Coordinates of C-alpha atoms and ligand atoms in Angstrom, one line a residue:
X1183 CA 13.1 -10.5 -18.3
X1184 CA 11.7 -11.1 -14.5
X1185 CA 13.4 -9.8 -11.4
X1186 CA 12.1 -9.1 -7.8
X1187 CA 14.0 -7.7 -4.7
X1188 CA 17.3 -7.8 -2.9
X1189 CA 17.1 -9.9 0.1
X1190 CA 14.7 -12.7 -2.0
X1191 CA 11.5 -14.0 -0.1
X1192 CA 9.2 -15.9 -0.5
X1193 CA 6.4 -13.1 -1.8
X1194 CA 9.2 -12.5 -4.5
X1195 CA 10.7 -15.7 -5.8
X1196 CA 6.8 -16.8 -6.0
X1197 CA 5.7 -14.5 -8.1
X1198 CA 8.7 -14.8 -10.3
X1199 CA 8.6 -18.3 -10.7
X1200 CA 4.6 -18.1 -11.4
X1201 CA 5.0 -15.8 -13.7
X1202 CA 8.0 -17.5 -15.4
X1203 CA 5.8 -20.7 -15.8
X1204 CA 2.7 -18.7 -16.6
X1205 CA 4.6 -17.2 -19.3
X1206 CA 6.1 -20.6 -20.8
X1207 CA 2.9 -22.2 -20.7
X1208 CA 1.5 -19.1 -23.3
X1209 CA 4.5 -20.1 -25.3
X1210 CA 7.0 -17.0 -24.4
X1211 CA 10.6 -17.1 -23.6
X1212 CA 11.9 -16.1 -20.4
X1213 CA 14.5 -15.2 -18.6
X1214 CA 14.7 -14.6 -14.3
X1215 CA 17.5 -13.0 -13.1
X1216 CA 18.2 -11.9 -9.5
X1217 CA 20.6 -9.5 -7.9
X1218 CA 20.4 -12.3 -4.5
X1219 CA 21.1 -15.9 -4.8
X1220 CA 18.3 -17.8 -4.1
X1221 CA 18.2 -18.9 -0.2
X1222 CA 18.3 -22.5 0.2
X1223 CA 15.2 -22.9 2.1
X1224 CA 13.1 -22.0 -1.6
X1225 CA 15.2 -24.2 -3.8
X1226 CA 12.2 -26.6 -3.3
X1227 CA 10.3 -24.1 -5.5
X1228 CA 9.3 -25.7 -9.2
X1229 CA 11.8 -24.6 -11.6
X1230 CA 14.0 -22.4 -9.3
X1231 CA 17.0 -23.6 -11.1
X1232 CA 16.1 -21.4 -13.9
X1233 CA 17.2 -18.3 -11.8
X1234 CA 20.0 -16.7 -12.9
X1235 CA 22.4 -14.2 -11.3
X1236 CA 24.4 -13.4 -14.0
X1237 CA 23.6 -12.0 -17.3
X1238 CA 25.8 -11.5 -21.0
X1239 CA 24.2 -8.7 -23.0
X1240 CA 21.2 -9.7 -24.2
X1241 CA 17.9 -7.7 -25.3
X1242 CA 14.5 -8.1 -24.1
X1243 CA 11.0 -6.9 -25.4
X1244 CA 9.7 -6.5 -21.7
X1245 CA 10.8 -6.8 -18.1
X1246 CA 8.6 -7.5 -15.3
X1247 CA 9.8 -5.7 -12.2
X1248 CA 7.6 -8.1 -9.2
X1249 CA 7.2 -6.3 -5.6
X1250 CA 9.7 -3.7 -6.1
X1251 CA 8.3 -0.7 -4.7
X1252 CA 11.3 1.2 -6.9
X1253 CA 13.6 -0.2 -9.3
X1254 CA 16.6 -0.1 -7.3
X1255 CA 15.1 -2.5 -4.9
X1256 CA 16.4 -4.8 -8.1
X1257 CA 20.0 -4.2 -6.8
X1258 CA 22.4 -4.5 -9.9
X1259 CA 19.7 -6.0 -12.1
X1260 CA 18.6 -1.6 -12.1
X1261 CA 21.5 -0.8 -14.4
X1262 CA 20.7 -3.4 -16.6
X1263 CA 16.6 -2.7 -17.0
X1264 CA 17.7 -0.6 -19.7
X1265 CA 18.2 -4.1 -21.9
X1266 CA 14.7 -4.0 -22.0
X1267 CA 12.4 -2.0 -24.5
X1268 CA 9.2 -1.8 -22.2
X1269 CA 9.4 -1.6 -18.5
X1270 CA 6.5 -3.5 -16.3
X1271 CA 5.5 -3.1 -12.8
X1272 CA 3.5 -5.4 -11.0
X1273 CA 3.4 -4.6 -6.8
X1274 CA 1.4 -4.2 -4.0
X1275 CA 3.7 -1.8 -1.8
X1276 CA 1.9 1.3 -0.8
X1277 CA 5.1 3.6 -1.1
X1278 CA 5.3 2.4 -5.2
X1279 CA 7.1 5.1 -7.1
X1280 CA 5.6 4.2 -9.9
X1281 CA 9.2 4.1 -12.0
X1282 CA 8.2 1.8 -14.9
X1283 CA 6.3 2.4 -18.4
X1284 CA 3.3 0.4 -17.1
X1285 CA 2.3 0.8 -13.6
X1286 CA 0.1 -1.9 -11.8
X1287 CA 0.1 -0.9 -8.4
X1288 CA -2.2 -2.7 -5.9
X1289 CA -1.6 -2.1 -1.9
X1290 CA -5.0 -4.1 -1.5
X1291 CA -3.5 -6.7 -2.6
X1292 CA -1.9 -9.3 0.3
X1293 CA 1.2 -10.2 -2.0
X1294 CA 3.2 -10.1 -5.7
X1295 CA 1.8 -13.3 -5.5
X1296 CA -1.8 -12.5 -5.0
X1297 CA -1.4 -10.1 -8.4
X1298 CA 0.4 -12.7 -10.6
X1299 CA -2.7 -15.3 -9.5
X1300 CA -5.1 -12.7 -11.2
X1301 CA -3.3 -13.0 -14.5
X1302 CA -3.2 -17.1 -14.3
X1303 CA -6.9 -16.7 -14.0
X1304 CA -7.3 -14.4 -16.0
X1305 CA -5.6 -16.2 -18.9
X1306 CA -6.9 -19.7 -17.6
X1307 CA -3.4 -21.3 -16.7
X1308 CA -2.8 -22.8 -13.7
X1309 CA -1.2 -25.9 -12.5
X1310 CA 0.3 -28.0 -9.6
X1311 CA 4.0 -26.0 -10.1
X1312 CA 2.1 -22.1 -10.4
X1313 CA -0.1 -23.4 -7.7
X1314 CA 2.9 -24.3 -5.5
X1315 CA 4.6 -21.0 -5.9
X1316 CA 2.0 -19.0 -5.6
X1317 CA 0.9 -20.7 -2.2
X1318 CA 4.9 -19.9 -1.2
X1319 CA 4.4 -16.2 -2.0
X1320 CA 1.0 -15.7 -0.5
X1321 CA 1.7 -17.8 2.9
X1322 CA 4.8 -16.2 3.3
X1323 CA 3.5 -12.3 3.2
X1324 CA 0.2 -13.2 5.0
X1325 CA 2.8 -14.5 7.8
X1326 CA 0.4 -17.7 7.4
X1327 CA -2.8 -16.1 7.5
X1328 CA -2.0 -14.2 10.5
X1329 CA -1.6 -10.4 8.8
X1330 CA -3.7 -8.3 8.7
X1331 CA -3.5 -8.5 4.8
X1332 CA -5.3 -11.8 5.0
X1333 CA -8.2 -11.4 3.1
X1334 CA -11.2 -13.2 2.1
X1335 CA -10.1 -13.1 -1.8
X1336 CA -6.5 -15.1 -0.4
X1337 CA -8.7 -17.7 1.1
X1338 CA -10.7 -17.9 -2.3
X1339 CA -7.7 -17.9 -3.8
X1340 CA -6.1 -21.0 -1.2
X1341 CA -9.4 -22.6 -2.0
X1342 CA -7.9 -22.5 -5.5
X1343 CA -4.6 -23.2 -5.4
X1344 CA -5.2 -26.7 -3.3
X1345 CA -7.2 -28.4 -6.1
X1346 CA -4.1 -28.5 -7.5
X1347 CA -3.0 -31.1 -4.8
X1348 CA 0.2 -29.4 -3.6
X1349 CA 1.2 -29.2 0.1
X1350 CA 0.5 -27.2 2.7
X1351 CA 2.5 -29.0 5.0
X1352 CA 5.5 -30.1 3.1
X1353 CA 5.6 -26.1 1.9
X1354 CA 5.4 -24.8 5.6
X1355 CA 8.0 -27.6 6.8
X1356 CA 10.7 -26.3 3.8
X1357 CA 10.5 -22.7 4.9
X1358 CA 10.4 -23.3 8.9
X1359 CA 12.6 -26.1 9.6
X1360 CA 16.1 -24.4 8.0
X1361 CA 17.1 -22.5 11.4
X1362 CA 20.6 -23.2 12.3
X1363 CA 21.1 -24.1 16.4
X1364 CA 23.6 -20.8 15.9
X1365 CA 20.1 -18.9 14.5
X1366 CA 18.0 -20.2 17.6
X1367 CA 20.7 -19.3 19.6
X1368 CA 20.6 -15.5 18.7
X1369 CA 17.1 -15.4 18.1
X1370 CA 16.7 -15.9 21.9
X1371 CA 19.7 -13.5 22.4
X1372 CA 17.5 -10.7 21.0
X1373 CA 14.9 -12.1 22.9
X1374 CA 16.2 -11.5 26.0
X1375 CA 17.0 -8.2 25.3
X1376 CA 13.6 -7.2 24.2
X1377 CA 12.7 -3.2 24.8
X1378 CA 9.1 -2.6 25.9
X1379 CA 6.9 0.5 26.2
X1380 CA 3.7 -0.7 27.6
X1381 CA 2.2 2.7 27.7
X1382 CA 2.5 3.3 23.8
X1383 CA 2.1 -0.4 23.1
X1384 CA 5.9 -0.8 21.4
X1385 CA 8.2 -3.4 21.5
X1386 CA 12.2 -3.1 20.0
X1387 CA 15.2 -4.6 19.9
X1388 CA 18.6 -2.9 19.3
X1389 CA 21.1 -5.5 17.5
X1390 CA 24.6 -5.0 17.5
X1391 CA 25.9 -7.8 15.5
X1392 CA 23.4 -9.2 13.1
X1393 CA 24.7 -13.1 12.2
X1394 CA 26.3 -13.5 8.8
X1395 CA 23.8 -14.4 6.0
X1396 CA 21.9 -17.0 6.7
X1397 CA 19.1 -18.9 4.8
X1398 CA 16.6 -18.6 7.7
X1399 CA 14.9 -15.6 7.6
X1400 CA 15.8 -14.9 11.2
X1401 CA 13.9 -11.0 10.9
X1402 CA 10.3 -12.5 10.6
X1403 CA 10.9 -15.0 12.9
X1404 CA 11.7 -12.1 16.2
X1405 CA 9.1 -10.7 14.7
X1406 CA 6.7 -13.5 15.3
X1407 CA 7.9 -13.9 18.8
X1408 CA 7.8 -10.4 19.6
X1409 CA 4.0 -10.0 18.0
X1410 CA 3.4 -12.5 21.3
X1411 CA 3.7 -9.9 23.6
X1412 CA 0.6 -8.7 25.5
X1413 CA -0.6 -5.7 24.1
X1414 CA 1.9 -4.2 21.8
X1415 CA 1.3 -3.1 18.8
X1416 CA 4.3 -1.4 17.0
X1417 CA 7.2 -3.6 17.0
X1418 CA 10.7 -2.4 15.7
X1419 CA 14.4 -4.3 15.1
X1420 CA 17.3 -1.7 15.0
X1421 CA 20.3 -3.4 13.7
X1422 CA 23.9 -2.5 13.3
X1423 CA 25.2 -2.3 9.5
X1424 CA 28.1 -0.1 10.2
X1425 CA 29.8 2.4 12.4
X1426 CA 27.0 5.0 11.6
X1427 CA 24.3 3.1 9.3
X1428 CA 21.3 1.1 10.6
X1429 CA 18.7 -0.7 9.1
X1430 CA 15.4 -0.3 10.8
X1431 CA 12.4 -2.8 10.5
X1432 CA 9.2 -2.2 11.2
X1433 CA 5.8 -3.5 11.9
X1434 CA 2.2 -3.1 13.3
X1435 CA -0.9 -5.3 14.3
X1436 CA -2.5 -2.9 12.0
X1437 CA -3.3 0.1 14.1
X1438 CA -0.6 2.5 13.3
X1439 CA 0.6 2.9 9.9
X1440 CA 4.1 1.7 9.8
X1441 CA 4.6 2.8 6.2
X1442 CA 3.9 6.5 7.4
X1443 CA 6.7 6.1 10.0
X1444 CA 9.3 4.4 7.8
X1445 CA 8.2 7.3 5.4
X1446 CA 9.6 10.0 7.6
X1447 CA 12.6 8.4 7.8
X1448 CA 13.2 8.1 4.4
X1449 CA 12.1 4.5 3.8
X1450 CA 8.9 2.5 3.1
X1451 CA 6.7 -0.4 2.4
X1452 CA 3.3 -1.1 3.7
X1453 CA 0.7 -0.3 6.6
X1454 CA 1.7 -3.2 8.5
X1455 CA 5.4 -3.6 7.2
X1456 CA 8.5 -1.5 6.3
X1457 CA 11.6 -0.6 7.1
X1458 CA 14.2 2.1 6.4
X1459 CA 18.1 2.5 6.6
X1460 CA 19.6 5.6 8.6
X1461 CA 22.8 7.1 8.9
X1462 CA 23.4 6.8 12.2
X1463 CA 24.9 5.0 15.4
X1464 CA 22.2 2.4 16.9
X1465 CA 21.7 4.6 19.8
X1466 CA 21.0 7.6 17.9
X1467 CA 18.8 5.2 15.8
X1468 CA 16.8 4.2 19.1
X1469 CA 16.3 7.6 20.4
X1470 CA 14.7 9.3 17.2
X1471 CA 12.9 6.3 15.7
X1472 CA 11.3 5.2 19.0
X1473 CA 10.3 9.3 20.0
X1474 CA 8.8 9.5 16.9
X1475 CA 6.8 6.4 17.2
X1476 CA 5.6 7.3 20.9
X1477 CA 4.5 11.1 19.2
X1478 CA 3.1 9.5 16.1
X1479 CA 0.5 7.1 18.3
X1480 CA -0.3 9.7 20.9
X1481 CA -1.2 12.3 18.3
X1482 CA -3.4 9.6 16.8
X1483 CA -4.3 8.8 20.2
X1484 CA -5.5 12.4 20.2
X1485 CA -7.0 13.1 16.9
X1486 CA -9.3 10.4 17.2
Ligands
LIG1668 MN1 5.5 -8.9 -1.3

């Protein structure tokens, strides 16, 4: 069994679908099953149509949990871990709570992705399809080579991957060209309403009405926009879930450790990445998320 993440990416469904053909080509069944179904910009992915989101009882020797930094990041694939005789997992998310029988934990490491690549070469399989989903998963959580997880083992590994003759282009085109004009249209709405505190280098948005599901994974790309402006280096999206519940995302040039922040707000993820949910109204959110930021840098300001 092979499962990954609510809200599927492209760091998850890589290593999923790597591992799935990885696994074939050693001559094992397997099965992928997702609490999510899978957003239409990755249906390009090499056998994506295996994915399943529904499951009769069935038994499993093993199941590999993939960048899950708990198991009930799995969503309703948790309850049904228990299927399986021997629990695996593989992640690179610094707040991993280390939840399975076998633990491989590696926050060095840029992606999921990045980890399934060591077993392909490793085991000496590799081909054009693991090549183009492992490419997916390691562009998409490098944000293209631009994080500050980009490091010189991905680019030995791209080196790799491309003598496999898959495309860096066509890949790139399939996950940025689904944005709806409704999408652009709110993207520049949060824009516009940009928050920023030049002194402590942070930039935020508050977002009442977050658009109903769509494909486009509209949260990295504000994110890129807001990584644009000059100087900051914290950069947070507050959104709306409910009356008194907001998700929080976070994220940093690398500086200050965002994992540490979602941490004290009950949440998690990496140095550079995270988020966390609160039970609270959006301003309420904005007041004690962005204090804590502007004490958290000034007392690293001073300890330095
Ligand atoms: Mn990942």
């Amino acid at each position: 069994l092979i499962t990954a993440h609510i809200n599927l990416e492209g760091d998850a469904l890589g290593s999923e679908l790597a591992m799935y053909l990885l696994l074939k080509s050693m001559g094992k069944k397997a099965t992928i099953y997702n609490n999510d179904t899978t957003p239409s910009i990755y249906r390009f992915l090499p056998s994506v149509e295996v994915i399943k989101n529904t499951l009769r009882n069935q038994r499993f020797d093993v199941a590999l949990i993939l960048d899950c930094s708990d198991s009930s990041r799995t969503g309703k694939v948790k309850d049904y871990l228990s299927h399986a005789d021997y629990l695996v997992n593989i992640d690179h998310h610094i707040s991993n709570t280390f939840f399975a029988d076998l633990n491989w934990v590696n926050p060095k490491a840029s992606s999921a992705s990045e980890m399934v690549y060591a077993l392909c070469k490793h085991t000496e399989i590799m081909n054009k399809d693991i090549a183009t989903c492992l490419y997916t998963g390691i562009f998409t959580d490098t944000g293209g080579f631009t994080y500050i997880n980009t490091s010189s083992e991905v680019h030995r590994i791209m080196y790799h991957l491309l003598h496999y003759k898959i495309s860096p282009k066509d890949i790139y085109t399939k996950i940025h060209s689904g944005c709806r004009l409704q999408d652009l249209k709110f993207i520049a709405e949060v824009i516009h309403s940009l928050r920023i505190d030049q002194r402590n280098r942070i930039c935020w948005a508050l977002i009442e009405h977050w658009p109903k599901k769509s494909d486009f994974d509209i949260t990295e790309i504000i994110f890129s926009i807001m990584r644009l402006v000059k100087n900051a280096g914290v950069f947070v999206l507050i959104k709306k879930v409910s009356r008194n519940k907001v998700r929080v995302n976070f994220r940093s040039n690398g500086r200050v450790d965002v994992n540490k922040v979602a941490k004290f707000f009950g949440g998690g993820g990496h140095k550079s990445a995270s988020g966390t949910s609160l039970e609270m109204n959006i301003a309420q959110a904005e007041k004690s998320v962005i204090s804590f930021i502007r004490r958290y840098t000034n007392g690293r300001k001073k300890n330095r």
